[in-house]
Every structure is written in structure tokens, then in C-alpha cells.
Short mmCIF file of C-alpha atoms in Angstrom, two decimals:
data_model
loop_
_atom_site.label_atom_id
_atom_site.label_comp_id
_atom_site.label_asym_id
_atom_site.label_seq_id
_atom_site.Cartn_x
_atom_site.Cartn_y
_atom_site.Cartn_z
CA ARG A 1 135.06 125.54 150.06
CA LEU A 2 131.53 126.88 149.68
CA ALA A 3 130.60 123.78 147.69
CA HIS A 4 131.97 121.58 150.49
CA MET A 5 129.94 123.47 153.09
CA LEU A 6 126.72 123.14 151.07
CA LEU A 7 127.33 119.44 150.44
CA ALA A 8 127.98 118.85 154.14
CA ASP A 9 124.65 120.58 154.86
CA GLY A 10 122.77 118.12 152.64
CA HIS A 11 122.45 120.01 149.37
CA SER A 12 123.06 118.76 145.84
CA VAL A 13 125.94 120.78 144.37
CA THR A 14 127.85 120.61 141.12
CA HIS A 15 131.03 122.66 140.89
CA PHE A 16 131.89 123.47 137.27
CA VAL A 17 135.55 124.26 136.68
CA SER A 18 137.31 125.21 133.45
CA TYR A 19 140.79 123.96 134.28
CA ALA A 20 142.16 121.61 136.91
CA LYS A 21 145.71 120.69 137.91
CA ALA A 22 144.69 118.16 140.56
CA PRO A 23 142.24 115.25 140.17
CA LEU A 24 138.64 116.40 140.33
CA GLU A 25 136.50 115.61 143.35
CA SER A 26 133.23 113.74 142.90
CA HIS A 27 131.10 116.93 142.86
CA MET A 28 133.29 118.66 140.25
CA THR A 29 133.09 118.53 136.48
CA LEU A 30 135.16 120.11 133.72
CA LEU A 31 132.94 122.56 131.89
CA GLN A 32 134.93 122.71 128.67
CA GLU A 33 135.14 118.95 128.10
CA ALA A 34 132.01 118.00 126.15
CA PRO A 35 131.68 115.45 123.33
CA GLY A 36 131.30 117.23 120.01
CA PHE A 37 131.86 120.69 121.49
CA THR A 38 135.38 120.83 122.94
CA TYR A 39 137.33 121.29 119.71
CA TRP A 40 134.96 123.82 118.15
CA ASN A 41 134.61 125.74 121.39
CA GLY A 42 138.39 126.14 121.52
CA GLN A 43 138.49 127.35 117.91
CA ILE A 44 135.70 129.87 118.46
CA ARG A 45 137.39 131.17 121.61
CA GLN A 46 140.63 131.75 119.71
CA LEU A 47 138.72 133.64 117.01
CA SER A 48 136.96 135.71 119.67
CA LYS A 49 140.26 136.66 121.29
CA TRP A 50 141.82 137.54 117.93
CA ALA A 51 138.86 139.82 117.18
CA GLY A 52 139.36 141.65 120.48
CA PHE A 53 136.49 140.07 122.42
CA PRO A 54 138.26 137.55 124.70
CA GLU A 55 135.86 134.83 125.90
CA PHE A 56 132.76 136.50 124.42
CA LEU A 57 132.23 134.09 121.53
CA ALA A 58 131.94 130.53 122.83
CA LEU A 59 129.71 127.47 123.03
CA ASP A 60 129.62 127.74 126.83
CA TYR A 61 125.85 128.03 127.05
CA ARG A 62 125.18 124.83 125.11
CA ILE A 63 127.87 122.92 127.00
CA PHE A 64 126.59 124.11 130.38
CA ARG A 65 122.98 123.36 129.55
CA ARG A 66 123.85 119.80 128.48
CA LYS A 67 125.78 119.15 131.68
CA ALA A 68 123.78 121.06 134.28
CA GLY A 69 120.31 119.70 133.63
CA SER A 70 117.72 121.16 135.97
CA ILE A 71 119.20 123.50 138.58
CA ASP A 72 117.54 125.73 141.18
CA LEU A 73 120.24 128.37 141.38
CA LEU A 74 123.48 129.28 139.63
CA HIS A 75 126.33 130.83 141.63
CA VAL A 76 129.08 132.31 139.46
CA HIS A 77 132.54 133.16 140.75
CA ASP A 78 135.70 134.01 138.81
CA ILE A 79 134.95 133.57 135.08
CA SER A 80 137.70 135.64 133.39
CA GLY A 81 139.26 133.38 130.78
CA ALA A 82 136.76 130.65 131.63
CA PHE A 83 133.16 131.45 130.71
CA SER A 84 131.49 133.75 128.21
CA PRO A 85 129.54 136.78 129.50
CA VAL A 86 127.18 136.21 126.55
CA SER A 87 126.36 132.75 127.90
CA LEU A 88 125.98 134.11 131.42
CA ARG A 89 123.58 136.80 130.23
CA ARG A 90 121.35 134.13 128.71
CA LEU A 91 121.53 131.88 131.78
CA ALA A 92 120.70 134.76 134.14
CA ARG A 93 117.39 135.15 132.30
CA GLU A 94 116.53 131.48 132.79
CA VAL A 95 117.89 130.61 136.24
CA PRO A 96 118.15 132.57 139.52
CA THR A 97 121.76 133.71 139.44
CA VAL A 98 124.24 135.07 141.99
CA TRP A 99 127.63 136.43 140.88
CA THR A 100 130.40 137.01 143.44
CA TYR A 101 132.73 139.79 142.34
CA HIS A 102 136.17 138.42 143.23
CA ASP A 103 137.70 141.16 141.08
CA CYS A 104 136.51 144.16 139.03
CA SER A 105 136.11 142.43 135.66
CA PRO A 106 132.30 141.95 135.99
CA PHE A 107 131.81 145.72 135.63
CA THR A 108 134.88 146.87 133.67
CA GLY A 109 135.81 146.33 130.06
CA GLY A 110 137.82 143.29 131.14
CA CYS A 111 140.65 144.46 133.39
CA ILE A 112 140.91 142.59 136.69
CA TYR A 113 141.77 145.74 138.67
CA PRO A 114 141.78 149.25 137.18
CA PHE A 115 144.42 150.56 139.66
CA ASP A 116 144.45 154.37 139.25
CA CYS A 117 142.27 154.36 136.12
CA ARG A 118 138.74 155.70 136.72
CA ARG A 119 137.44 155.39 133.16
CA PHE A 120 135.17 152.53 134.19
CA GLU A 121 133.05 155.11 136.07
CA ARG A 122 132.12 156.76 132.76
CA GLN A 123 132.97 154.28 130.03
CA CYS A 124 136.00 152.10 129.50
CA GLY A 125 138.49 152.64 126.69
CA PRO A 126 141.09 153.26 125.60
CA CYS A 127 142.34 150.85 128.27
CA PRO A 128 145.76 151.24 129.96
CA GLU A 129 145.68 147.53 130.81
CA MET A 130 145.72 146.41 127.17
CA GLY A 131 148.44 143.83 126.62
CA ARG A 132 148.04 142.33 130.08
CA TRP A 133 145.93 139.24 130.70
CA PRO A 134 143.02 138.92 130.11
CA LEU A 135 143.26 141.79 127.62
CA ASN A 136 146.38 140.48 125.90
CA ASN A 137 144.91 140.84 122.42
CA ARG A 138 145.33 143.22 119.49
CA PHE A 139 142.18 145.33 119.54
CA ASP A 140 140.76 147.47 122.32
CA ARG A 141 137.07 146.54 122.60
CA THR A 142 136.82 147.40 126.29
CA ARG A 143 134.17 150.09 125.82
CA TRP A 144 131.81 147.68 124.09
CA MET A 145 132.56 144.82 126.50
CA GLN A 146 131.85 146.97 129.57
CA ARG A 147 128.62 148.21 128.02
CA PHE A 148 127.54 144.62 127.35
CA LYS A 149 128.28 143.41 130.90
CA LEU A 150 126.60 146.38 132.55
CA GLY A 151 123.65 145.84 130.22
CA PHE A 152 122.66 142.70 132.13
CA ALA A 153 124.08 143.62 135.56
CA ASN A 154 120.58 144.05 136.94
CA THR A 155 119.36 140.58 135.93
CA TYR A 156 121.27 138.76 138.70
CA ARG A 157 122.16 139.39 142.36
CA ALA A 158 125.73 140.50 142.98
CA VAL A 159 127.89 139.65 145.99
CA ALA A 160 131.11 141.45 146.95
CA PRO A 161 133.63 140.13 149.51
CA SER A 162 134.45 143.69 150.59
CA ARG A 163 132.76 147.06 150.93
CA TRP A 164 135.43 148.49 148.63
CA MET A 165 134.43 146.12 145.82
CA ALA A 166 130.76 147.00 146.29
CA ASP A 167 131.66 150.71 146.13
CA MET A 168 133.66 150.15 142.94
CA ALA A 169 130.73 148.41 141.29
CA MET A 170 128.30 151.18 142.26
CA ALA A 171 130.71 153.83 140.94
CA THR A 172 129.76 152.78 137.40
CA GLY A 173 126.37 154.39 138.00
CA ARG A 174 124.57 151.62 136.11
CA ILE A 175 124.05 148.98 138.79
CA ARG A 176 120.78 149.64 140.57
CA MET A 177 121.09 147.23 143.50
CA ARG A 178 124.23 147.49 145.64
CA PRO A 179 126.11 144.16 145.84
CA THR A 180 125.58 142.30 149.11
CA VAL A 181 128.83 142.16 151.09
CA ILE A 182 129.73 138.62 152.14
CA PRO A 183 133.37 138.52 153.30
CA ASN A 184 135.56 135.50 152.78
CA SER A 185 135.91 133.08 155.66
CA VAL A 186 138.43 130.60 157.03
CA ASP A 187 138.20 127.24 158.73
CA THR A 188 139.16 128.17 162.28
CA GLU A 189 139.72 124.50 163.11
CA VAL A 190 142.66 124.55 160.66
CA PHE A 191 143.79 128.17 160.84
CA LYS A 192 144.27 128.68 164.57
CA PRO A 193 146.99 129.78 167.01
CA ARG A 194 149.79 127.26 167.40
CA GLY A 195 152.92 127.23 169.50
CA LYS A 196 155.24 129.66 167.72
CA MET A 197 158.50 128.05 168.84
CA GLU A 198 157.15 124.57 168.19
CA CYS A 199 156.20 125.54 164.62
CA ARG A 200 159.59 127.13 164.03
CA GLN A 201 161.43 124.05 165.21
CA ARG A 202 159.26 121.76 163.10
CA LEU A 203 159.77 123.90 160.00
CA GLY A 204 163.48 124.50 160.49
CA LEU A 205 163.15 128.24 161.18
CA PRO A 206 165.25 130.30 163.62
CA THR A 207 163.82 130.48 167.14
CA ALA A 208 165.69 133.54 168.44
CA THR A 209 165.08 135.96 165.55
CA PRO A 210 161.93 137.93 164.63
CA ILE A 211 160.25 136.48 161.53
CA VAL A 212 158.40 138.66 159.02
CA CYS A 213 156.04 136.98 156.54
CA PHE A 214 155.15 138.09 153.02
CA VAL A 215 152.48 136.16 151.10
CA ALA A 216 151.30 136.26 147.49
CA ASN A 217 150.02 133.53 145.21
CA PHE A 218 152.50 134.88 142.68
CA LEU A 219 155.28 137.10 143.98
CA TRP A 220 155.48 138.93 140.63
CA ASP A 221 151.85 140.08 140.86
CA ARG A 222 152.20 143.88 140.99
CA ARG A 223 148.97 144.14 143.01
CA LYS A 224 150.70 142.54 145.99
CA GLY A 225 153.32 145.29 146.26
CA ALA A 226 156.53 143.23 146.47
CA LYS A 227 158.54 146.32 145.48
CA TYR A 228 157.23 148.18 148.54
CA PHE A 229 158.12 145.21 150.73
CA VAL A 230 161.70 145.21 149.37
CA GLU A 231 162.02 148.98 149.80
CA SER A 232 160.75 148.85 153.40
CA LEU A 233 163.29 146.15 154.24
CA ARG A 234 166.15 148.32 152.98
CA ARG A 235 165.18 150.88 155.62
CA LEU A 236 165.14 148.17 158.30
CA LEU A 237 168.68 146.93 157.64
CA PRO A 238 169.94 147.46 161.20
CA LEU A 239 167.15 145.18 162.54
CA LYS A 240 167.37 142.56 159.76
CA PRO A 241 164.57 140.14 160.71
CA PHE A 242 164.32 136.70 159.14
CA LEU A 243 162.03 136.65 156.08
CA LEU A 244 159.39 134.03 155.38
CA ILE A 245 158.24 134.32 151.74
CA VAL A 246 155.19 132.24 150.77
CA GLY A 247 154.00 132.04 147.16
CA GLY A 248 154.99 131.30 143.59
CA GLU A 249 158.66 132.25 143.34
CA ASP A 250 159.90 135.21 141.29
CA ALA A 251 163.52 135.62 140.22
CA ALA A 252 163.50 139.42 140.61
CA VAL A 253 162.13 139.27 144.17
CA MET A 254 164.55 136.51 145.16
CA LYS A 255 167.47 138.48 143.72
CA ALA A 256 166.42 141.64 145.59
CA LEU A 257 166.37 139.70 148.87
CA ARG A 258 169.49 137.61 148.28
CA ASP A 259 171.42 139.27 151.13
CA TRP A 260 168.66 138.67 153.67
CA PRO A 261 168.23 135.56 155.80
CA ALA A 262 165.11 134.10 154.24
CA LYS A 263 163.03 131.01 153.55
CA PHE A 264 161.14 130.78 150.24
CA THR A 265 158.45 128.12 150.63
CA GLY A 266 156.89 128.30 147.16
CA PHE A 267 153.13 127.90 146.79
CA ILE A 268 151.54 125.85 149.61
CA SER A 269 148.24 124.09 148.92
CA ASP A 270 148.11 122.11 152.19
CA PHE A 271 146.10 124.35 154.54
CA LYS A 272 147.29 122.66 157.73
CA LEU A 273 150.92 123.14 156.70
CA LEU A 274 150.21 126.72 155.60
CA SER A 275 148.72 127.50 159.02
CA GLN A 276 151.97 126.38 160.65
CA TRP A 277 154.02 128.74 158.50
CA TYR A 278 151.66 131.61 159.41
CA ALA A 279 151.83 130.75 163.11
CA ALA A 280 155.63 130.68 163.01
CA ALA A 281 155.82 134.34 161.93
CA ASP A 282 155.65 137.36 164.23
CA PHE A 283 153.63 139.39 161.74
CA MET A 284 152.71 139.60 158.06
CA VAL A 285 153.49 142.49 155.72
CA MET A 286 150.80 143.20 153.10
CA PRO A 287 151.69 146.28 150.99
CA ALA A 288 149.00 145.56 148.37
CA VAL A 289 148.16 148.41 145.98
CA ALA A 290 144.90 146.80 144.74
CA ASP A 291 143.03 143.98 146.46
CA ASN A 292 139.54 142.82 147.29
CA LEU A 293 139.64 140.96 150.61
CA PRO A 294 142.82 138.84 150.76
CA THR A 295 142.06 135.44 152.26
CA ALA A 296 145.72 135.14 153.29
CA LEU A 297 145.21 138.07 155.64
CA ILE A 298 142.25 136.37 157.36
CA GLU A 299 144.15 133.07 157.55
CA ALA A 300 147.16 134.71 159.20
CA MET A 301 145.03 136.63 161.69
CA ALA A 302 143.19 133.41 162.58
CA CYS A 303 146.61 131.96 163.43
CA GLY A 304 147.37 134.88 165.74
CA THR A 305 149.66 136.63 163.23
CA PRO A 306 148.72 140.31 162.75
CA THR A 307 149.31 142.39 159.62
CA VAL A 308 151.24 145.54 158.81
CA GLY A 309 150.07 146.77 155.44
CA PHE A 310 148.56 149.42 153.23
CA ALA A 311 145.01 150.70 153.69
CA THR A 312 144.04 149.29 150.32
CA GLY A 313 140.71 147.98 149.05
CA GLY A 314 139.03 145.48 151.35
CA ILE A 315 142.02 145.28 153.72
CA VAL A 316 140.47 148.13 155.70
CA ASP A 317 137.37 145.98 156.31
CA LEU A 318 139.48 143.59 158.35
CA VAL A 319 142.41 145.51 159.81
CA GLN A 320 141.69 148.30 162.26
CA HIS A 321 144.65 150.62 162.52
CA ASP A 322 146.76 150.11 165.66
CA HIS A 323 144.05 147.89 167.12
CA ASN A 324 144.49 144.53 165.41
CA GLY A 325 147.28 145.56 163.04
CA TRP A 326 148.82 148.57 161.34
CA LEU A 327 147.60 150.39 158.20
CA ALA A 328 149.70 152.82 156.23
CA PRO A 329 148.37 155.00 153.39
CA THR A 330 148.72 153.08 150.13
CA GLY A 331 152.17 153.63 148.67
CA SER A 332 153.64 155.27 151.80
CA VAL A 333 156.79 153.30 152.56
CA ASP A 334 157.63 155.64 155.45
CA ASP A 335 154.41 154.75 157.28
CA LEU A 336 154.79 151.07 156.41
CA VAL A 337 158.29 151.04 157.91
CA GLU A 338 157.00 152.78 161.03
CA GLY A 339 154.48 149.98 161.55
CA MET A 340 157.12 147.31 160.96
CA ARG A 341 159.46 148.95 163.49
CA LEU A 342 156.69 149.03 166.08
CA ALA A 343 155.90 145.36 165.45
CA LEU A 344 159.56 144.38 165.77
CA ASN A 345 160.30 146.46 168.88
CA ASP A 346 157.05 146.57 170.88
CA THR A 347 156.14 143.00 171.86
CA ALA A 348 153.24 144.11 174.06
CA ARG A 349 151.65 146.02 171.21
CA LEU A 350 152.18 143.12 168.81
CA SER A 351 150.53 140.75 171.29
CA ALA A 352 147.54 143.11 171.64
CA TRP A 353 147.18 143.21 167.84
CA SER A 354 147.28 139.43 167.75
CA GLN A 355 144.53 138.98 170.35
CA ALA A 356 142.29 141.63 168.79
CA GLY A 357 142.75 140.03 165.39
CA LEU A 358 141.73 136.61 166.70
CA ALA A 359 138.56 138.08 168.19
CA ARG A 360 137.76 139.88 164.93
CA VAL A 361 138.09 136.72 162.82
CA ARG A 362 135.93 134.67 165.20
CA GLU A 363 133.21 137.36 165.25
CA GLU A 364 132.98 138.15 161.52
CA TYR A 365 134.88 135.65 159.37
CA SER A 366 133.81 132.19 160.51
CA ASP A 367 132.59 129.51 158.11
CA ARG A 368 129.26 129.41 159.97
CA LEU A 369 128.55 133.07 159.21
CA PHE A 370 129.80 132.65 155.65
CA LEU A 371 127.30 129.84 155.00
CA GLU A 372 124.41 131.63 156.73
CA ARG A 373 125.01 134.76 154.67
CA HIS A 374 124.94 132.72 151.48
CA TYR A 375 121.69 131.01 152.45
CA ARG A 376 120.21 134.46 152.97
CA ILE A 377 121.25 135.80 149.55
CA TYR A 378 120.15 132.56 147.87
CA ALA A 379 116.67 132.84 149.39
CA GLU A 380 116.44 136.53 148.46
CA THR A 381 117.55 135.78 144.91
CA MET A 382 114.95 133.04 144.47
CA ARG A 383 112.18 135.35 145.68
CA TRP A 384 113.45 138.27 143.60
CA TYR A 385 113.65 136.11 140.47
CA LYS A 386 110.05 134.98 140.89
CA THR A 387 108.83 138.59 141.08
CA ARG A 388 110.77 139.44 137.91
CA ARG A 389 109.20 136.52 136.04
#
């Protein structure tokens, strides 16, 4: 989306991607497909993973340099499983570089989120996340990998979508410049309030029953807290709202909710259609136990659908307790259920949350602000890089 905004504003942009399920757009190119390099890069990556250094050994730098040509600025996003930190370290010395921390892996030994582990604040290892992607290898090299990544953390400018992520990065004690917070944004021409009953009729949903929405790219992702959602519903049995479940389906979640009236939509890539599903719901439940700044939350609020969730990570940047939603302490099902009961029984309060949420999104999470904030960090990075040279 950022690439589209920059292109629309007249800039030359190339979006490098490692994998693609859909046909690539004209400004996109597959990074790993390079004549003479693809096979050997794959072999080296496999060797690197076997040795306990996933993604570290690769021909990424040579491939990128052959494809990128002369660039003014490099903006890195999610590179776990896609691009070597060794290559990035070299590029950051040559080209003004910005890295957006979409998860914690840029400053940990490789885990995406450390959950309750605080070893990253001193030094990683031994890692409790070993065996889970992207650390699903035999040897624990997390201490060395964290040391390597933090060793060049001050050669680029970091961006964090939430204050929580910026705080996590600074907790390592080895990043001198606090990441600039640039929250995610939504297209408010697509994600906007729509007639609730009209959406329900169009989508085949009940019109006389409260609808509760739960969203996760993958329902089995433990970060999203599906188990807390299921547990909270058990305590709401007398009310029994209709459930709208959006995301990659999971057999365990579907089995747990088999006695509930529910609609499982699967993953939805069409934003206009997704906005209709959001608008059809009365509120969203987001019991995440680790999260940066969930775009789904902003999308739902832009559609007039408030959130009842845990006060986790960057969620607290967006949701103000009992003003534009409800926040329960992370892991507290009792407080989560209290918020859900209020949302189901107090229509005036729910309406107030909805209106306050709409105002919040328009003030702080618009595409216009998102682009302006990036122009600012790009200009600062270019100036900063020149002084370092």
C-alpha cells in the first residue's frame, strides 16, 4: 500500500518480494529469481538453516544489487525467512536505509514475538521459541544472531508502528536512536461505515441477532488469543450472539465453536468485501496476547465497529478504555467478558464507542498522515546518512 501511495505521488518505486501467490504488479519483482543465482541461493539458504543460522548465509546482496541498480533509499519491512541480515548490514552502509519493525525479530535472536521471555533485554539464548518458525532448526544460535543484528542497528533509521514496539526495541539497551513511531493506516474510502442491516442482508447474516466478530489471518496463531475468545463465549452462553469468524480456518477453533451459530468466511483479500463484513458486526473481540498494531483493528474501527480486547502491545495506542472500545488486562477473561456483556446489552455505550473510534481513525490513522510521516523519516534519513558519510 505504501508503494502504491508513493507511485501515485509521482515517485519511482520498486517493490521487491520474496514469494508471491498472486500475479505481480508492474512495480513488483521477485527478489529470489535471478539467472545464475536462484539455485545456488536456495542451496546456501538450506545449509545456513541446517547450521542454525536461518537466512544468514545467502546470495541476497548480489541478487539485490543486480536488480536494484541505482536507488536513493531502501525501505525494509518484514524480512524473516526472506532476506539475509548479513546482506542488509552491507546495504545499510551503502544506501540510506529505513527498517520498519513489523515484529520483534530485528532486535531478537530471531523470534517474531518473545511473549513472556525477557532474555532479549540482556542477551538471547537459550531460546524458548526454538522449534517454531523461523527458528525451526536444530541448533540454538540466537545469542550470536541477536548480537549480529544489534551490531548494525545504529546504521539505519528504524520505524515502529506502535509505541510498544519502539519500547521493546529500546529495552535491548543497544539501540541509540529510538524508532520513529508511524502507525499503520487504512483507506477510509474503502473502510467506512455502511448500513449494518444492508450489509447483513447482502452477506446472508441474521438481522435480528447481535453479531460478534473475531479476526486473525490464521486462527491457529497463538498470538491472536483464540482460546481466550472461546473461553469468554462459554461464559456468555445465555446471550449466545451470532459469531463472525474471519481468517484462515483452524479445525480446533471450528470444533470448539461447533455449537454456536457462526459464519466462517476464511481469509478475505478483497478489501471492499472485508469492509462489509466488518460493518455487519456489532463489535470485534481482539484478545491478542502479543501484537504490534493490528491493521484489522483500525479497519474495523474505520467501519464503525468498536473493539473489546486485551490491553496488549500496540492495541493500547488505538483503543482508549471505555471511550472508543473496551480494554481488559491481558489474559483476564473475566474483564474481557465484562466488556462483551456491556457491548451486547448497552446499545448507547456501543454507539458512543463507535463514533469515538471513527473520529480517532480519521484524526490519526489516515493514508494522508501515513504518507506524510514517511516523507518526513525519508528526508531525515537522507540527511542523517550524509552526515555519517
